[in-house]
C-alpha positions as YAML, in Angstrom:
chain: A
units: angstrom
residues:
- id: 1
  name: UNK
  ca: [0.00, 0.00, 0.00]
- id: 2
  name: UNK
  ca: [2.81, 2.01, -0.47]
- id: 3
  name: UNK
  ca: [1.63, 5.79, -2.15]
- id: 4
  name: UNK
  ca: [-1.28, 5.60, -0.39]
- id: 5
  name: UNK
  ca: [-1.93, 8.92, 1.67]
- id: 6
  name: UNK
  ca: [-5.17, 9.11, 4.10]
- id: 7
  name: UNK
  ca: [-6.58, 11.97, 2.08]
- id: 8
  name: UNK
  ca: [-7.99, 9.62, -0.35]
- id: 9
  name: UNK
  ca: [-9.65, 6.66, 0.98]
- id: 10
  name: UNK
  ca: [-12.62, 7.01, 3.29]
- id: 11
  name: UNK
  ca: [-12.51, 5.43, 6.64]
- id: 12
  name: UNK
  ca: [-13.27, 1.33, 6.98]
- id: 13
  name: UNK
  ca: [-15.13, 1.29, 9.87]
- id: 14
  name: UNK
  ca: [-14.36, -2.02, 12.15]
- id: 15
  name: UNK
  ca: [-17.62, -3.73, 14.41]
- id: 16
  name: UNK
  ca: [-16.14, -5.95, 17.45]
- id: 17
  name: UNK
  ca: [-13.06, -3.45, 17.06]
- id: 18
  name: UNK
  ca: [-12.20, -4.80, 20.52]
- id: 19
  name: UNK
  ca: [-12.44, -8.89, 19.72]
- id: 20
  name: UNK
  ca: [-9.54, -11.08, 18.81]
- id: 21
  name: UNK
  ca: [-10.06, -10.57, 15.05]
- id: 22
  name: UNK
  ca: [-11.70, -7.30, 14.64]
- id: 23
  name: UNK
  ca: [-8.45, -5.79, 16.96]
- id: 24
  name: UNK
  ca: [-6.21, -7.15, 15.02]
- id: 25
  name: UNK
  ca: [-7.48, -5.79, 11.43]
- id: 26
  name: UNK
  ca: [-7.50, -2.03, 13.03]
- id: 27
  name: UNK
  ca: [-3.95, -2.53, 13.65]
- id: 28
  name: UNK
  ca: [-3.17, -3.68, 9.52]
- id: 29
  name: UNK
  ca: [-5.37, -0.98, 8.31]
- id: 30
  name: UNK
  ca: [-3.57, 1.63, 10.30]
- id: 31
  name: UNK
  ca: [-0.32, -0.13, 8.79]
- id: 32
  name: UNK
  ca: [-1.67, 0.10, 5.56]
- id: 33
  name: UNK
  ca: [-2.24, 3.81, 5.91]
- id: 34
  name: UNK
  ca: [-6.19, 3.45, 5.85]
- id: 35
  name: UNK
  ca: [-8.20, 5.27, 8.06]
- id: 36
  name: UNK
  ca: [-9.83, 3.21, 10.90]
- id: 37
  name: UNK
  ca: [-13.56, 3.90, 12.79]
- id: 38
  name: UNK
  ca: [-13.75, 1.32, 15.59]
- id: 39
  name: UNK
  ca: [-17.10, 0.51, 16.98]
- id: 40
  name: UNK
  ca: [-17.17, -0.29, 20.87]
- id: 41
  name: UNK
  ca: [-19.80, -1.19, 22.97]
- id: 42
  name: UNK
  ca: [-18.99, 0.83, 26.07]
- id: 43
  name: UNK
  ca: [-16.30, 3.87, 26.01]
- id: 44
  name: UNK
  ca: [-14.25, 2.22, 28.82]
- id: 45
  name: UNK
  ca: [-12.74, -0.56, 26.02]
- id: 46
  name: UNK
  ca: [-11.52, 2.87, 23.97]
- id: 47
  name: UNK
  ca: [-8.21, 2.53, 26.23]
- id: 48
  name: UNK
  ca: [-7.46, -0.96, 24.18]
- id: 49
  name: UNK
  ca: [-7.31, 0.69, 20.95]
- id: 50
  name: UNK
  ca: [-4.38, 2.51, 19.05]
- id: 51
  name: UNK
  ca: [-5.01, 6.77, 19.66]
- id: 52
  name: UNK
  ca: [-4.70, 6.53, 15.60]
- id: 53
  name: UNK
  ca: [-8.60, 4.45, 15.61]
- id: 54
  name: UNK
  ca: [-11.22, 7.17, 15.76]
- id: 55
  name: UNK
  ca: [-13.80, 5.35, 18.58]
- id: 56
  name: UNK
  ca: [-17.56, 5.12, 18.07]
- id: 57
  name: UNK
  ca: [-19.71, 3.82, 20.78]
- id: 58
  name: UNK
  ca: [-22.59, 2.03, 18.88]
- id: 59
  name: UNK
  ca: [-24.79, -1.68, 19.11]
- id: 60
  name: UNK
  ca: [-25.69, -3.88, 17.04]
- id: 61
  name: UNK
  ca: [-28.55, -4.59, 18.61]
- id: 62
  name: UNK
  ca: [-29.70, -0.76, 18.62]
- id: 63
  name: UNK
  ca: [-29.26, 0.19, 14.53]
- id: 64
  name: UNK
  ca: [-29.48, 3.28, 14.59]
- id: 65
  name: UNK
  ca: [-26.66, 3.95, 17.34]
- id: 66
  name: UNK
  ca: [-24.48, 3.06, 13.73]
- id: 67
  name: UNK
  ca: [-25.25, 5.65, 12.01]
- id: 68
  name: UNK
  ca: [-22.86, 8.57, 13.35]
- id: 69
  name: UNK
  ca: [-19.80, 5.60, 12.53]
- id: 70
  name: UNK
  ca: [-20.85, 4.95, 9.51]
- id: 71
  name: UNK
  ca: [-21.73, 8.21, 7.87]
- id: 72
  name: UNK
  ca: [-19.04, 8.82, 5.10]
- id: 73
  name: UNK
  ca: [-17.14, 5.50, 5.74]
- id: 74
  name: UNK
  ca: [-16.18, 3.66, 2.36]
- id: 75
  name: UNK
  ca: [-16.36, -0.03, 4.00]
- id: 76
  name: UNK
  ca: [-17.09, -1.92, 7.21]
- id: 77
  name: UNK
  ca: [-15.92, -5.45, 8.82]
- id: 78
  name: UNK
  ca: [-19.26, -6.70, 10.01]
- id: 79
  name: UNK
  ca: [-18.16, -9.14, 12.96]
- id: 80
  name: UNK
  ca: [-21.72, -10.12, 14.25]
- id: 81
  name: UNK
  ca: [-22.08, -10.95, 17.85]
- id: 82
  name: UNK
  ca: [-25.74, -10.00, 18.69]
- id: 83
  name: UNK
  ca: [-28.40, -11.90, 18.74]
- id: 84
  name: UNK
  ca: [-30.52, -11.81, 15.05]
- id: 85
  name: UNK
  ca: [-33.30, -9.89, 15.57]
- id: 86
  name: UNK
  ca: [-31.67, -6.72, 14.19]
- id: 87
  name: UNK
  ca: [-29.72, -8.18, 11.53]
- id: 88
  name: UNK
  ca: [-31.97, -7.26, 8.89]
- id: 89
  name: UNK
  ca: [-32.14, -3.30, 10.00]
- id: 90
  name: UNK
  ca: [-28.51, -3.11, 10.55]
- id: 91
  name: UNK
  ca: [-27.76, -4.86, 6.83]
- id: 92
  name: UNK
  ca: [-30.33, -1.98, 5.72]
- id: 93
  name: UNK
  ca: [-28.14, 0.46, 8.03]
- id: 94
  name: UNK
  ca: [-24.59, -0.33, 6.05]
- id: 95
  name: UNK
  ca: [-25.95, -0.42, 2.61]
- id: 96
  name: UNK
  ca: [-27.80, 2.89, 2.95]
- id: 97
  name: UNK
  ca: [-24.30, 4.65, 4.11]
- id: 98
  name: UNK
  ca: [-21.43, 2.44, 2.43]
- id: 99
  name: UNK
  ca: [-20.37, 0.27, -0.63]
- id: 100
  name: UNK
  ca: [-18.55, -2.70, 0.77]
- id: 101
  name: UNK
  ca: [-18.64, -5.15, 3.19]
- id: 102
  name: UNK
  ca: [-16.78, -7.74, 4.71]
- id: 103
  name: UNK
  ca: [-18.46, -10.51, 6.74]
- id: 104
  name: UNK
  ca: [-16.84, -12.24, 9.16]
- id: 105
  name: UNK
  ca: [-19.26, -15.88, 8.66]
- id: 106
  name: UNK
  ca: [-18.35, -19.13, 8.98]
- id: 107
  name: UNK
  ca: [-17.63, -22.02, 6.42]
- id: 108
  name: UNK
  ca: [-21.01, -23.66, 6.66]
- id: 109
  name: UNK
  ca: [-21.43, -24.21, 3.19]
- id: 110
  name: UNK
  ca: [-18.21, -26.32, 3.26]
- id: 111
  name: UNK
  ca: [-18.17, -29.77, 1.48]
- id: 112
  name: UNK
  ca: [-16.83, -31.57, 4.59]
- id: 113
  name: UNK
  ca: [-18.61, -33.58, 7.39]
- id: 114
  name: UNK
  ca: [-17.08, -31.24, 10.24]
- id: 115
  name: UNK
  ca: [-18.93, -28.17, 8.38]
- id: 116
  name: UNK
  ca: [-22.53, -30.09, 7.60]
- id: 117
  name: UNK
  ca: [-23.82, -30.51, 11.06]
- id: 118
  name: UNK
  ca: [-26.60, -28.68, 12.24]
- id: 119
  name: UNK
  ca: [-25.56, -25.34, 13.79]
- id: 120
  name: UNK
  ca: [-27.57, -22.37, 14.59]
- id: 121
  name: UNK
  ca: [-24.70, -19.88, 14.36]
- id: 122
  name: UNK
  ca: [-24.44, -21.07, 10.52]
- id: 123
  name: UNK
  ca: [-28.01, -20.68, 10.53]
- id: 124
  name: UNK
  ca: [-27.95, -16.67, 11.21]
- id: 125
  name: UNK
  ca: [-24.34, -16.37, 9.52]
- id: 126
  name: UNK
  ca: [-26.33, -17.46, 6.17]
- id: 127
  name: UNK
  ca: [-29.16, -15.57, 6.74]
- id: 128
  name: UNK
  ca: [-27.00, -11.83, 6.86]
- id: 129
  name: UNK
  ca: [-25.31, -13.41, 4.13]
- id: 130
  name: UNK
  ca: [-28.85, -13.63, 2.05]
- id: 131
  name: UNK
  ca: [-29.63, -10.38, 3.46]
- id: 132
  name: UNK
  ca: [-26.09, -8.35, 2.55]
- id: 133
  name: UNK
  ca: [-27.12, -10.42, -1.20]
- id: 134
  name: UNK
  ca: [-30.20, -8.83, -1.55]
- id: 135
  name: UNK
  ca: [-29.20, -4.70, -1.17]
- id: 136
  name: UNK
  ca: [-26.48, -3.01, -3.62]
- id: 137
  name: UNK
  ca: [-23.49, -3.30, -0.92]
- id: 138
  name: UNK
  ca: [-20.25, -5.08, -2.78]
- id: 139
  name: UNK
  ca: [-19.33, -8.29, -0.53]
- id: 140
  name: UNK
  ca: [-16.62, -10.01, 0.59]
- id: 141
  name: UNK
  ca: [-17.24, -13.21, 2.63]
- id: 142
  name: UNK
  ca: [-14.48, -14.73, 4.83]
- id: 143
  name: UNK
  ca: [-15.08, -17.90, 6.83]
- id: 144
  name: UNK
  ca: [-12.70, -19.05, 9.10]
- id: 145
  name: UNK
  ca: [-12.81, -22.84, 10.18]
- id: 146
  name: UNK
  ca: [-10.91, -23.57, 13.90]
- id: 147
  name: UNK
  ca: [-9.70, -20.86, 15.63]
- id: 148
  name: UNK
  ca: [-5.97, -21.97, 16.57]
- id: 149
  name: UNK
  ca: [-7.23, -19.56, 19.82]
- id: 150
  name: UNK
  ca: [-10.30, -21.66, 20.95]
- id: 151
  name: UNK
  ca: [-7.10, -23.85, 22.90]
- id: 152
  name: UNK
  ca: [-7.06, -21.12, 24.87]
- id: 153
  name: UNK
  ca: [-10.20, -21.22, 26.13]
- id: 154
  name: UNK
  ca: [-10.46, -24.79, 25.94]
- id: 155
  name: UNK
  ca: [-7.20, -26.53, 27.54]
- id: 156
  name: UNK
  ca: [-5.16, -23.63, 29.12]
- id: 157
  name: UNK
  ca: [-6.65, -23.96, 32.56]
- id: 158
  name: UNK
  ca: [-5.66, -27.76, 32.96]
- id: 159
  name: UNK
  ca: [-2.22, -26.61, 31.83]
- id: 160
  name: UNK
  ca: [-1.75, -23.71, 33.86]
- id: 161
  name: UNK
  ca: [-2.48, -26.15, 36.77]
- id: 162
  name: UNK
  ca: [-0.84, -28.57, 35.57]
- id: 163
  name: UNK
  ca: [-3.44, -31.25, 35.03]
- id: 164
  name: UNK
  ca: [-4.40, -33.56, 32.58]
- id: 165
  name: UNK
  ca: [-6.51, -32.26, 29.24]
- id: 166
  name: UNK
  ca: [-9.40, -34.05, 28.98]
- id: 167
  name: UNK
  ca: [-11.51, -33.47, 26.17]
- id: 168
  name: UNK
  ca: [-13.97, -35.45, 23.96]
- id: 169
  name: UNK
  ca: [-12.93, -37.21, 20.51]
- id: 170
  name: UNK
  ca: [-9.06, -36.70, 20.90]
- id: 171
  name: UNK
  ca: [-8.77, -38.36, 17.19]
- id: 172
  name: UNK
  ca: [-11.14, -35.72, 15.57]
- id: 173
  name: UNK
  ca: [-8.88, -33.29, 12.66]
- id: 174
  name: UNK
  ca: [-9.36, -29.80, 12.15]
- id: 175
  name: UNK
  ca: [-6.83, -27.28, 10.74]
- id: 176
  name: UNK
  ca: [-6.34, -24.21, 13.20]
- id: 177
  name: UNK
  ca: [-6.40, -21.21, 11.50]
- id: 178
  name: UNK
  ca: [-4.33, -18.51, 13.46]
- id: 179
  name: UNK
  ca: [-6.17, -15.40, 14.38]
- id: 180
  name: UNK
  ca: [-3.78, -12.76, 12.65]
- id: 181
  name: UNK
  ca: [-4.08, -14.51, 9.82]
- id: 182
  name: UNK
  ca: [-8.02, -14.14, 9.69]
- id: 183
  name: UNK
  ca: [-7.57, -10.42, 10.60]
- id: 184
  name: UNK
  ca: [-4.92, -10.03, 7.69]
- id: 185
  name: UNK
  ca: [-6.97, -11.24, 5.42]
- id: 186
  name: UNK
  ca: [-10.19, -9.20, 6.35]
- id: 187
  name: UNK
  ca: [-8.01, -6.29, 6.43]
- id: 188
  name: UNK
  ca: [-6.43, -6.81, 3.04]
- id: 189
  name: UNK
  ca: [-9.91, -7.28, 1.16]
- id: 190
  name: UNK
  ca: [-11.46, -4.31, 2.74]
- id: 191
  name: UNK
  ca: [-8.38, -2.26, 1.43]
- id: 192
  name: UNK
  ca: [-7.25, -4.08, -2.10]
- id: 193
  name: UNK
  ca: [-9.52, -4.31, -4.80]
- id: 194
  name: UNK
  ca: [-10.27, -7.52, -6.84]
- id: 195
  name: UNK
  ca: [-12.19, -8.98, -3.61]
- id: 196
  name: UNK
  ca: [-15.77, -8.03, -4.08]
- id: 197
  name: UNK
  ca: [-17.99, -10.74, -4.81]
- id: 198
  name: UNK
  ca: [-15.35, -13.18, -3.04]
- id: 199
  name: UNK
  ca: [-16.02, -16.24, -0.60]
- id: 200
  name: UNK
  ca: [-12.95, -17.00, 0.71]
- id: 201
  name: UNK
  ca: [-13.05, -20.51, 3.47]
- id: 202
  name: UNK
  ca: [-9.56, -19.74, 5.63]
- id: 203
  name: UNK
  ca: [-7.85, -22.40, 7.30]
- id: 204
  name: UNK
  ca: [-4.55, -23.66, 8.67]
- id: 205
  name: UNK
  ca: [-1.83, -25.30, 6.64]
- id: 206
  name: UNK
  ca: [-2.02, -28.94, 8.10]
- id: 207
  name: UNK
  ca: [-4.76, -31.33, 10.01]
- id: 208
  name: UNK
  ca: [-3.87, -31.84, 12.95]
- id: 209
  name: UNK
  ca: [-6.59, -34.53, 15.91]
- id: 210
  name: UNK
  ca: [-6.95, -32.80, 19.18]
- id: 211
  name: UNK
  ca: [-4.34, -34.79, 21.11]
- id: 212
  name: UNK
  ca: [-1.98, -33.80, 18.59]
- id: 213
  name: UNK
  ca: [-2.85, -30.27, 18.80]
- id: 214
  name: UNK
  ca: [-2.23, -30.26, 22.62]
- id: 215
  name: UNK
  ca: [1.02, -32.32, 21.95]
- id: 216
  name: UNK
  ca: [2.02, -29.19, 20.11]
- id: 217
  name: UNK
  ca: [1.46, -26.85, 23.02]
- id: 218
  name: UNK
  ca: [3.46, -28.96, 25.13]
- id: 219
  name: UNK
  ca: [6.27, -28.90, 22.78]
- id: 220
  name: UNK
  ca: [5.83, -25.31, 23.20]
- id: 221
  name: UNK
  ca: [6.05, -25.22, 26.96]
- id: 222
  name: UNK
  ca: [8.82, -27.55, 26.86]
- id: 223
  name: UNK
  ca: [6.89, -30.49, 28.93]
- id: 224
  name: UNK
  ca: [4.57, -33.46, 28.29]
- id: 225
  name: UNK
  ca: [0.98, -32.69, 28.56]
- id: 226
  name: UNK
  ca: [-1.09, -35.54, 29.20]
- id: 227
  name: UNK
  ca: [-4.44, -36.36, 27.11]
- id: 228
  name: UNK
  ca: [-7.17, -38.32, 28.10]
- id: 229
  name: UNK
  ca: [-10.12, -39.08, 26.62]
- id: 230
  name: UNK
  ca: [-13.99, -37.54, 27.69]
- id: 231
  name: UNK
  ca: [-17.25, -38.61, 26.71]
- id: 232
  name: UNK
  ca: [-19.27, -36.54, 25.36]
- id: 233
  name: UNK
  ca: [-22.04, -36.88, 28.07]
- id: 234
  name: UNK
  ca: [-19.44, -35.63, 30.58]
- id: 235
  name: UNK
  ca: [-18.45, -32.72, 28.21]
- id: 236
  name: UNK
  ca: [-22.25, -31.58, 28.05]
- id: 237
  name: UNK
  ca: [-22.56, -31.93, 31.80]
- id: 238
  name: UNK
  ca: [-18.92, -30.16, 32.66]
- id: 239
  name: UNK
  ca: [-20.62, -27.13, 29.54]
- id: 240
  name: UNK
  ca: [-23.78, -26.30, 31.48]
- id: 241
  name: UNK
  ca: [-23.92, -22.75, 31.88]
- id: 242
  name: UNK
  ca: [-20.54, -22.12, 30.06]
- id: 243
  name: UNK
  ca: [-22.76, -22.77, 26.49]
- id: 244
  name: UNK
  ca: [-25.95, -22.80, 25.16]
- id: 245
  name: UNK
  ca: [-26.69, -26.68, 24.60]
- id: 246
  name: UNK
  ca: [-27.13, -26.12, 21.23]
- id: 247
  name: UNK
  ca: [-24.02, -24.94, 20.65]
- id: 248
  name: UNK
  ca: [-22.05, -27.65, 22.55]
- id: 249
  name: UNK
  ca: [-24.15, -30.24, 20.70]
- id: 250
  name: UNK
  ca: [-23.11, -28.63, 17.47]
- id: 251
  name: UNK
  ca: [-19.64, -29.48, 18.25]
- id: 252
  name: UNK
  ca: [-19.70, -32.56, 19.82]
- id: 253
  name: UNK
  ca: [-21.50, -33.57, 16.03]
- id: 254
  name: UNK
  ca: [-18.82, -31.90, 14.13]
- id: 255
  name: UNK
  ca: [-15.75, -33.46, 16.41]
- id: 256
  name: UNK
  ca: [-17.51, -36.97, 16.01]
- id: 257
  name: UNK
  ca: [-17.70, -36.69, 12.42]
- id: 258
  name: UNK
  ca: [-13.67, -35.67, 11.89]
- id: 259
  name: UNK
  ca: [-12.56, -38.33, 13.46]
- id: 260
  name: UNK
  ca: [-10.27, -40.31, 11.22]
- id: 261
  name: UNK
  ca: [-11.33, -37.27, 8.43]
- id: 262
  name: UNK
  ca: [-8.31, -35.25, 7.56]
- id: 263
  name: UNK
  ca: [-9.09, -31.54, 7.73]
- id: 264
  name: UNK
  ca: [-10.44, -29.30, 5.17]
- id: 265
  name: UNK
  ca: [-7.81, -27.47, 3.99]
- id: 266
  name: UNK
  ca: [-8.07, -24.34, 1.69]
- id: 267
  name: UNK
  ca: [-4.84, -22.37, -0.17]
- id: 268
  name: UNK
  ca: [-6.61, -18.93, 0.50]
- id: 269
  name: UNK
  ca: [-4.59, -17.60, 3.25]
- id: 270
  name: UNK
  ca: [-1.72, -17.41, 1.15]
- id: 271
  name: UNK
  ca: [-3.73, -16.47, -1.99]
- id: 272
  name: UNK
  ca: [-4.61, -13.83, -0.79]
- id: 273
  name: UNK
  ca: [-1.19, -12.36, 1.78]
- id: 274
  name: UNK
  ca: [1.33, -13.68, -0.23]
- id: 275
  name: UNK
  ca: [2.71, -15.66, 2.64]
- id: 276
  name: UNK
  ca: [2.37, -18.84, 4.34]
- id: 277
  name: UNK
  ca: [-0.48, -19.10, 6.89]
- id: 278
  name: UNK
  ca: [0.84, -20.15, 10.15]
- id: 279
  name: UNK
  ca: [1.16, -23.31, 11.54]
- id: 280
  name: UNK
  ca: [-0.53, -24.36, 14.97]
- id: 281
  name: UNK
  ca: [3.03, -24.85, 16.20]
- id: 282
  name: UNK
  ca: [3.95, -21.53, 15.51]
- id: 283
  name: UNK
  ca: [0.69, -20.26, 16.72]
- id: 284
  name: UNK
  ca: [1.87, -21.97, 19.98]
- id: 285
  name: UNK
  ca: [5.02, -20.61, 20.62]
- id: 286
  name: UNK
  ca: [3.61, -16.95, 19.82]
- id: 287
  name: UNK
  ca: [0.85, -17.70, 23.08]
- id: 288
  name: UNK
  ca: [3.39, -20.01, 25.35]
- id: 289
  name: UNK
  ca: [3.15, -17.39, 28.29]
- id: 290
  name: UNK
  ca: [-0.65, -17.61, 27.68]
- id: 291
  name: UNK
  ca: [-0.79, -21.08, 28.94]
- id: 292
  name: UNK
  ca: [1.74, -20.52, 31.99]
- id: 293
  name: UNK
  ca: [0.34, -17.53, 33.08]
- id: 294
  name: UNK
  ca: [-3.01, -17.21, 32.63]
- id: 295
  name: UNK
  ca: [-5.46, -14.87, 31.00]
...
């Protein structure tokens, strides 16, 4: 992006400016000399962002609270995290104020069994998709499979402790896609042209079964980390009140059906950055300190 002055590209405004992807593509637009608008929830989070991001308080759930963000921005990451009921006036919202946008979805129209199972966040994440379809805006659609993160949540507190992980179908593949890759690729296509009309599925470079995946981590940390096996009656009673059933079900389906499936794998991360994306292991070593010392 070299030649590129702020003078002449309106601002990309970024929704869930504060969440692991949406953070991390203010940061590459700012690099890329494009002019950021980041849309919080509450004005306390405007501490986490760079002084360069011009901060919007605004809700997805409340439409109209976009507007002031929006009005004379070029594109916007849409990063949905609110329940659907406003999805429709918020898709009217973007396409009466801007030309393109990026949607953060999921690969649900994937041709592998981990994708296919019945999953209500797929459900809503096609639905904005038909809706973004049917108004003028220019889209982009990026679906990430695995989060390389999601360890994080799922196995760094029996590490920290030093415990065993435990964790239904340890033999079930995915392909961990690492978060800055997911946020350099948003950023890129809400920058570079040649992206509108795209669908780009993002994953990792290799498939990889859950005990492997925490066999990597422990490489990282230098020890053995011991798997064991849950079922996945004991992983929906150790859930309750962590997720919404439907969701756990959702992936207790997709796990069962990877086992002994290698991993979708796509070429688009480095399609589209010119780079290779990076591997879990690298991932790991990057977010060692995260599994030592906590959150």
């Amino acid at each position: 992006m070299s030649g590129v002055h702020q003078t002449d590209i309106p601002p990309v405004l970024v929704t869930g400016a504060t969440g692991r992807v949406g953070r991390v593509v203010v940061d590459r637009l700012l690099e890329a000399g494009v002019p950021v608008r980041a849309l919080i929830h509450r004005a306390e989070t405007a501490a986490t962002l760079p002084a360069k991001a011009e901060v919007f308080t605004g809700d997805l759930t409340a439409p109209e609270s976009l507007d002031p963000a929006l009005k004379g921005a070029g594109a916007v990451l849409l990063v949905w995290t609110a329940p659907p009921e406003t999805a429709e006036a918020v898709v009217a919202r973007l396409a009466a104020h801007v030309r393109r946008v990026v949607f953060l979805s999921s690969p649900h129209q994937t041709p592998h069994p981990f994708f296919q199972q019945p999953n209500p966040m797929a459900v809503l994440h096609a639905d904005i998709e038909r809706l973004i379809a049917a108004t003028g805006l220019e889209p982009t659609i990026i679906r990430p499979g695995m989060f390389a993160s999601n360890s994080l949540a799922w196995w760094a507190p029996a590490i920290r402790a030093g415990e065993t992980v435990r964790w239904p179908y340890g033999a079930a593949e995915t392909a961990p896609v690492d978060d800055r890759d997911v946020a350099a690729v948003a950023a890129r296509t809400l920058y570079e042209d040649g992206h509108v009309g795209a669908d780009y599925v993002l994953t990792g470079p290799e498939s990889l079964t859950h005990a492997e995946q925490v066999d990597v981590i422990g490489d990282a940390l230098g020890r053995r980390i011991a798997f064991e096996e849950m079922t996945p009656d004991e992983f929906r009673r150790l859930s309750e009140g962590t997720a919404p059933a439907s969701v756990v079900d959702m992936l207790l389906a997709a796990w069962s059906a990877a086992v002994g499936q290698p991993a979708y794998l796509t070429t688009a991360v480095a399609d589209i950055l010119g780079t290779a994306p990076r591997t879990f292991r690298q991932w790991a070593a990057d977010h060692a300190t995260a599994f030592t010392e906590g959150p």
